[in-house]
Amino acid sequence: MTTTAPDDATPASPSGSTPGATSAALDATRTDRSDDPPPYAALTGERAVRRRLTTEIWIVLGLSLGRSGLYAVVAIIDRLTAGPPLGDQTATLNPSRSPRPWLDLTYQLLQLGLALVPVALALYLLSANGRSAVRRIGLDVTRPWRDLGVGAGLAALIGIPGLGLYAVGRALGITVEVQASALDAAWWTIPVLLLAAIQNALLEEVVAVGYLMERLRDLRWRAPAIVVTSALLRGSYHLYQGWGPFFGNVVMGLVFAEYYRRRRRVMPLVVAHTIMDLVVFVGYALVPAEWRDALHLS
């Protein structure tokens, strides 16, 4: 004979527990999952995370400024062993890439665009935890006038002594003659030099300061070691210009890295770097040749 359960009877769950107990267990499971650490931290230990971050740093630098630094080291060895003294040699910062203007412009724009790929990679990697990398390193435009003012002040603080150091280096014969631009006169020359200044500023300040210092901080390096490492990296990829620019850029790197360590804001550094490069790229050509000769700038 079949017996039907009363209307108020509670059916048993497949495991033999009541629905209330099952619901409580599920709620507890959900709570536990919400408190779980990120997958990479759960599956790997601190040593593995540090190893992964170290490898990431080498990859980013190998695709950008670290690669330039290695080439610069080889270049200075080449210059020192080539025969003529450094003072008789020349380095060109913005060379022409084709005698045909439209092809030259195409090459210039391609180079500028592709040079920013490591910047995009660095920002992407810094945002892996879901936090905005732009806000993390202070690359946003939330303080435009303050960033402009600080950037202009840093440009004057670093740029004016830097020109003096370059002149001293030329007089001592330890710095090559730097030709700021070898582009032919065209309607796009000044815009391209402006873009080149912005590209240099973004690449160097985002990678050598923002990204590198954040990652070394993640690796729990001490602040002095982080600042010095960033500065030495900046000096390394300017070594092809001679010893004067190397030491000058190390000093600039120390100032910029210390500013970032204190303020955690890279935008004023981008502004300062852009201003200094614009003065060199565009303003250099406006200085009369006899003045440049008298100041040992050429």
Short mmCIF file of C-alpha atoms in Angstrom, two decimals:
data_model
loop_
_atom_site.label_atom_id
_atom_site.label_comp_id
_atom_site.label_asym_id
_atom_site.label_seq_id
_atom_site.Cartn_x
_atom_site.Cartn_y
_atom_site.Cartn_z
CA MET A 1 0.00 0.00 0.00
CA THR A 2 1.33 3.41 -0.94
CA THR A 3 1.52 5.99 1.81
CA THR A 4 1.62 9.70 0.95
CA ALA A 5 3.57 12.08 3.09
CA PRO A 6 1.72 14.74 5.06
CA ASP A 7 1.64 18.23 3.54
CA ASP A 8 3.93 19.60 6.24
CA ALA A 9 6.50 16.84 5.93
CA THR A 10 10.01 17.87 4.83
CA PRO A 11 11.58 15.65 2.19
CA ALA A 12 15.08 14.44 2.87
CA SER A 13 17.97 15.68 0.73
CA PRO A 14 19.97 13.13 -1.25
CA SER A 15 22.71 13.23 1.36
CA GLY A 16 20.31 12.69 4.16
CA SER A 17 20.49 16.25 5.52
CA THR A 18 17.72 18.76 5.63
CA PRO A 19 17.49 21.63 3.09
CA GLY A 20 18.21 24.12 5.84
CA ALA A 21 21.47 22.43 6.66
CA THR A 22 22.35 22.18 2.97
CA SER A 23 21.64 25.89 2.45
CA ALA A 24 23.81 26.78 5.42
CA ALA A 25 26.63 24.65 4.07
CA LEU A 26 26.36 26.34 0.67
CA ASP A 27 26.40 29.78 2.28
CA ALA A 28 29.49 28.83 4.23
CA THR A 29 31.14 27.63 1.02
CA ARG A 30 30.35 30.89 -0.73
CA THR A 31 31.80 32.86 2.18
CA ASP A 32 34.97 30.80 2.10
CA ARG A 33 35.37 31.34 -1.65
CA SER A 34 34.89 35.08 -1.33
CA ASP A 35 37.79 35.16 1.15
CA ASP A 36 40.10 33.11 -1.04
CA PRO A 37 43.32 34.83 -2.23
CA PRO A 38 43.86 35.49 -5.96
CA PRO A 39 44.50 32.34 -7.98
CA TYR A 40 48.21 33.07 -8.56
CA ALA A 41 48.77 33.59 -4.85
CA ALA A 42 46.80 30.47 -3.95
CA LEU A 43 48.67 28.22 -6.37
CA THR A 44 52.18 29.58 -5.88
CA GLY A 45 54.31 30.66 -2.97
CA GLU A 46 55.99 33.99 -2.38
CA ARG A 47 59.23 32.78 -3.93
CA ALA A 48 57.46 31.80 -7.14
CA VAL A 49 55.69 35.15 -7.30
CA ARG A 50 58.99 36.98 -6.86
CA ARG A 51 60.57 34.86 -9.57
CA ARG A 52 57.69 35.61 -11.91
CA LEU A 53 57.92 39.36 -11.26
CA THR A 54 61.67 39.31 -11.80
CA THR A 55 61.23 37.53 -15.12
CA GLU A 56 58.54 40.02 -16.09
CA ILE A 57 60.89 42.94 -15.39
CA TRP A 58 63.63 41.44 -17.57
CA ILE A 59 61.17 40.88 -20.41
CA VAL A 60 59.82 44.44 -20.30
CA LEU A 61 63.31 45.94 -20.12
CA GLY A 62 64.55 43.56 -22.81
CA LEU A 63 61.88 44.92 -25.14
CA SER A 64 62.60 48.56 -24.34
CA LEU A 65 65.16 50.52 -22.35
CA GLY A 66 67.26 47.58 -21.21
CA ARG A 67 67.86 46.66 -24.83
CA SER A 68 68.82 50.27 -25.57
CA GLY A 69 71.19 50.20 -22.61
CA LEU A 70 72.99 47.11 -23.93
CA TYR A 71 73.35 48.68 -27.37
CA ALA A 72 74.66 51.87 -25.75
CA VAL A 73 77.34 49.93 -23.84
CA VAL A 74 78.51 48.29 -27.06
CA ALA A 75 78.34 51.67 -28.83
CA ILE A 76 80.60 53.41 -26.29
CA ILE A 77 83.11 50.55 -26.55
CA ASP A 78 82.99 50.95 -30.32
CA ARG A 79 83.53 54.71 -30.03
CA LEU A 80 86.40 54.39 -27.56
CA THR A 81 88.22 51.86 -29.74
CA ALA A 82 87.42 53.36 -33.15
CA GLY A 83 90.41 55.71 -33.21
CA PRO A 84 89.08 59.31 -33.20
CA PRO A 85 88.51 60.78 -29.72
CA LEU A 86 84.94 61.08 -28.45
CA GLY A 87 84.97 64.84 -28.98
CA ASP A 88 85.43 64.34 -32.72
CA GLN A 89 82.54 61.91 -33.07
CA THR A 90 78.84 62.62 -33.70
CA ALA A 91 75.53 61.11 -32.58
CA THR A 92 72.25 61.95 -34.33
CA LEU A 93 69.05 61.71 -32.31
CA ASN A 94 66.39 62.07 -35.01
CA PRO A 95 67.85 60.93 -38.33
CA SER A 96 66.08 61.02 -41.66
CA ARG A 97 65.11 57.55 -42.86
CA SER A 98 64.37 58.16 -46.52
CA PRO A 99 65.19 60.85 -49.09
CA ARG A 100 61.54 60.78 -50.15
CA PRO A 101 59.54 62.96 -47.73
CA TRP A 102 56.35 60.87 -47.64
CA LEU A 103 58.31 57.69 -46.94
CA ASP A 104 60.40 59.48 -44.34
CA LEU A 105 57.24 60.62 -42.58
CA THR A 106 55.83 57.09 -42.71
CA TYR A 107 58.98 55.63 -41.19
CA GLN A 108 59.05 58.29 -38.48
CA LEU A 109 55.43 57.67 -37.46
CA LEU A 110 55.90 53.90 -37.46
CA GLN A 111 58.94 54.18 -35.24
CA LEU A 112 57.17 56.52 -32.82
CA GLY A 113 54.08 54.32 -32.60
CA LEU A 114 55.92 51.03 -32.15
CA ALA A 115 58.20 52.55 -29.52
CA LEU A 116 55.13 53.04 -27.33
CA VAL A 117 54.22 49.35 -27.32
CA PRO A 118 56.43 48.65 -24.26
CA VAL A 119 54.62 51.51 -22.49
CA ALA A 120 51.29 49.82 -23.18
CA LEU A 121 52.73 46.49 -22.00
CA ALA A 122 54.04 48.00 -18.76
CA LEU A 123 50.69 49.63 -17.99
CA TYR A 124 48.85 46.41 -18.83
CA LEU A 125 51.02 44.38 -16.48
CA LEU A 126 50.67 46.90 -13.65
CA SER A 127 46.88 46.67 -13.96
CA ALA A 128 46.81 42.86 -13.63
CA ASN A 129 45.16 43.04 -10.19
CA GLY A 130 42.26 45.10 -11.55
CA ARG A 131 43.59 48.46 -10.37
CA SER A 132 44.08 51.20 -12.94
CA ALA A 133 47.78 51.41 -13.77
CA VAL A 134 47.35 54.99 -14.95
CA ARG A 135 46.09 56.03 -11.53
CA ARG A 136 48.56 53.77 -9.76
CA ILE A 137 51.60 55.59 -11.16
CA GLY A 138 49.94 59.01 -11.46
CA LEU A 139 49.83 59.24 -15.26
CA ASP A 140 46.34 60.73 -15.23
CA VAL A 141 45.31 64.32 -15.94
CA THR A 142 43.51 65.02 -12.67
CA ARG A 143 45.98 67.81 -11.76
CA PRO A 144 46.88 69.42 -15.10
CA TRP A 145 48.04 72.84 -13.91
CA ARG A 146 49.96 71.53 -10.93
CA ASP A 147 51.65 68.87 -13.08
CA LEU A 148 52.52 71.48 -15.68
CA GLY A 149 54.03 73.78 -13.08
CA VAL A 150 56.03 71.06 -11.37
CA GLY A 151 57.13 69.69 -14.75
CA ALA A 152 58.35 73.09 -15.91
CA GLY A 153 60.25 73.56 -12.65
CA LEU A 154 61.91 70.15 -12.96
CA ALA A 155 62.79 70.89 -16.58
CA ALA A 156 64.56 74.08 -15.55
CA LEU A 157 66.24 72.39 -12.58
CA ILE A 158 67.63 69.56 -14.71
CA GLY A 159 67.79 71.06 -18.20
CA ILE A 160 69.86 74.19 -17.57
CA PRO A 161 72.66 72.43 -15.64
CA GLY A 162 72.43 69.60 -18.18
CA LEU A 163 73.28 71.94 -21.04
CA GLY A 164 76.20 73.24 -19.00
CA LEU A 165 77.41 69.71 -18.33
CA TYR A 166 77.15 68.93 -22.04
CA ALA A 167 79.24 72.01 -22.86
CA VAL A 168 81.86 71.00 -20.27
CA GLY A 169 81.92 67.49 -21.67
CA ARG A 170 82.45 68.81 -25.17
CA ALA A 171 85.27 71.05 -23.96
CA LEU A 172 86.94 68.11 -22.19
CA GLY A 173 86.45 65.83 -25.17
CA ILE A 174 84.47 63.19 -23.24
CA THR A 175 81.14 63.86 -24.96
CA VAL A 176 80.29 63.36 -28.62
CA GLU A 177 78.67 66.08 -30.69
CA VAL A 178 74.93 65.46 -30.47
CA GLN A 179 72.92 66.48 -33.51
CA ALA A 180 69.41 66.89 -32.18
CA SER A 181 67.75 66.45 -35.56
CA ALA A 182 68.79 65.56 -39.07
CA LEU A 183 65.32 65.72 -40.55
CA ASP A 184 64.89 67.61 -43.78
CA ALA A 185 62.80 70.78 -43.63
CA ALA A 186 59.20 69.76 -44.33
CA TRP A 187 55.74 70.71 -43.16
CA TRP A 188 55.73 67.77 -40.77
CA THR A 189 59.20 68.23 -39.25
CA ILE A 190 58.16 70.20 -36.14
CA PRO A 191 55.08 68.01 -35.42
CA VAL A 192 57.21 64.87 -35.71
CA LEU A 193 59.83 66.32 -33.34
CA LEU A 194 57.03 67.19 -30.91
CA LEU A 195 55.72 63.62 -31.10
CA ALA A 196 59.26 62.30 -30.66
CA ALA A 197 59.65 64.35 -27.47
CA ILE A 198 56.36 63.02 -26.09
CA GLN A 199 57.24 59.44 -27.06
CA ASN A 200 60.64 59.65 -25.37
CA ALA A 201 59.07 61.10 -22.24
CA LEU A 202 56.37 58.43 -22.01
CA LEU A 203 58.74 55.55 -22.68
CA GLU A 204 61.42 56.61 -20.23
CA GLU A 205 59.26 57.89 -17.40
CA VAL A 206 56.64 55.13 -17.51
CA VAL A 207 59.11 52.25 -17.88
CA ALA A 208 62.25 53.46 -16.09
CA VAL A 209 60.38 55.20 -13.26
CA GLY A 210 56.73 54.20 -12.87
CA TYR A 211 56.83 50.55 -13.90
CA LEU A 212 60.31 49.64 -12.67
CA MET A 213 59.97 51.33 -9.30
CA GLU A 214 56.54 49.81 -8.67
CA ARG A 215 57.79 46.32 -9.54
CA LEU A 216 60.94 46.65 -7.42
CA ARG A 217 58.70 47.84 -4.60
CA ASP A 218 56.57 44.73 -5.10
CA LEU A 219 59.79 42.73 -4.75
CA ARG A 220 60.39 44.54 -1.42
CA TRP A 221 63.58 46.29 -2.45
CA ARG A 222 64.71 49.11 -0.20
CA ALA A 223 63.97 52.65 -1.36
CA PRO A 224 67.61 53.74 -1.93
CA ALA A 225 68.28 50.67 -4.08
CA ILE A 226 65.14 51.32 -6.14
CA VAL A 227 66.08 54.96 -6.76
CA VAL A 228 69.67 54.13 -7.72
CA THR A 229 68.61 51.29 -10.03
CA SER A 230 66.17 53.53 -11.89
CA ALA A 231 68.83 56.23 -12.24
CA LEU A 232 71.50 53.84 -13.50
CA LEU A 233 69.10 52.43 -16.07
CA ARG A 234 68.44 55.96 -17.34
CA GLY A 235 72.14 56.66 -17.59
CA SER A 236 72.90 53.38 -19.34
CA TYR A 237 70.91 54.01 -22.50
CA HIS A 238 72.47 57.47 -22.89
CA LEU A 239 76.00 56.11 -22.66
CA TYR A 240 76.43 56.13 -26.45
CA GLN A 241 76.61 59.95 -26.24
CA GLY A 242 79.68 59.84 -24.00
CA TRP A 243 80.50 60.08 -20.31
CA GLY A 244 79.02 63.53 -19.79
CA PRO A 245 75.45 62.56 -20.82
CA PHE A 246 75.78 59.31 -18.86
CA PHE A 247 76.53 61.05 -15.57
CA GLY A 248 74.09 63.87 -16.33
CA ASN A 249 71.25 61.41 -16.91
CA VAL A 250 72.15 59.46 -13.77
CA VAL A 251 71.73 62.68 -11.77
CA MET A 252 68.47 63.39 -13.58
CA GLY A 253 67.37 59.84 -12.81
CA LEU A 254 68.11 60.26 -9.11
CA VAL A 255 66.03 63.46 -8.95
CA PHE A 256 63.13 62.02 -10.95
CA ALA A 257 63.10 58.71 -9.09
CA GLU A 258 63.17 60.39 -5.70
CA TYR A 259 60.33 62.69 -6.75
CA TYR A 260 58.28 59.68 -7.82
CA ARG A 261 59.10 57.82 -4.61
CA ARG A 262 57.75 60.71 -2.57
CA ARG A 263 54.79 61.73 -4.74
CA ARG A 264 53.93 58.51 -6.65
CA ARG A 265 53.12 60.65 -9.67
CA VAL A 266 54.80 60.26 -13.06
CA MET A 267 52.91 62.88 -15.08
CA PRO A 268 55.08 65.84 -13.94
CA LEU A 269 58.12 63.83 -15.04
CA VAL A 270 56.58 63.26 -18.46
CA VAL A 271 55.90 67.00 -18.75
CA ALA A 272 59.47 67.89 -17.70
CA HIS A 273 61.03 65.37 -20.08
CA THR A 274 58.87 66.58 -22.98
CA ILE A 275 59.88 70.20 -22.37
CA MET A 276 63.58 69.34 -22.21
CA ASP A 277 63.47 67.27 -25.40
CA LEU A 278 61.54 69.99 -27.21
CA VAL A 279 64.18 72.54 -26.25
CA VAL A 280 66.89 70.22 -27.56
CA PHE A 281 65.11 69.00 -30.70
CA VAL A 282 63.57 72.27 -31.86
CA GLY A 283 65.37 75.03 -29.96
CA TYR A 284 68.85 73.73 -30.74
CA ALA A 285 68.41 74.49 -34.43
CA LEU A 286 67.39 78.06 -33.58
CA VAL A 287 70.68 78.85 -31.79
CA PRO A 288 73.11 80.59 -34.17
CA ALA A 289 76.02 78.40 -35.26
CA GLU A 290 78.63 80.82 -33.89
CA TRP A 291 76.97 80.69 -30.45
CA ARG A 292 77.02 76.90 -30.49
CA ASP A 293 80.71 76.94 -31.40
CA ALA A 294 81.52 79.44 -28.64
CA LEU A 295 79.66 77.33 -26.06
CA HIS A 296 81.23 74.10 -27.34
CA LEU A 297 77.78 72.77 -28.21
CA SER A 298 78.88 71.69 -31.68
#
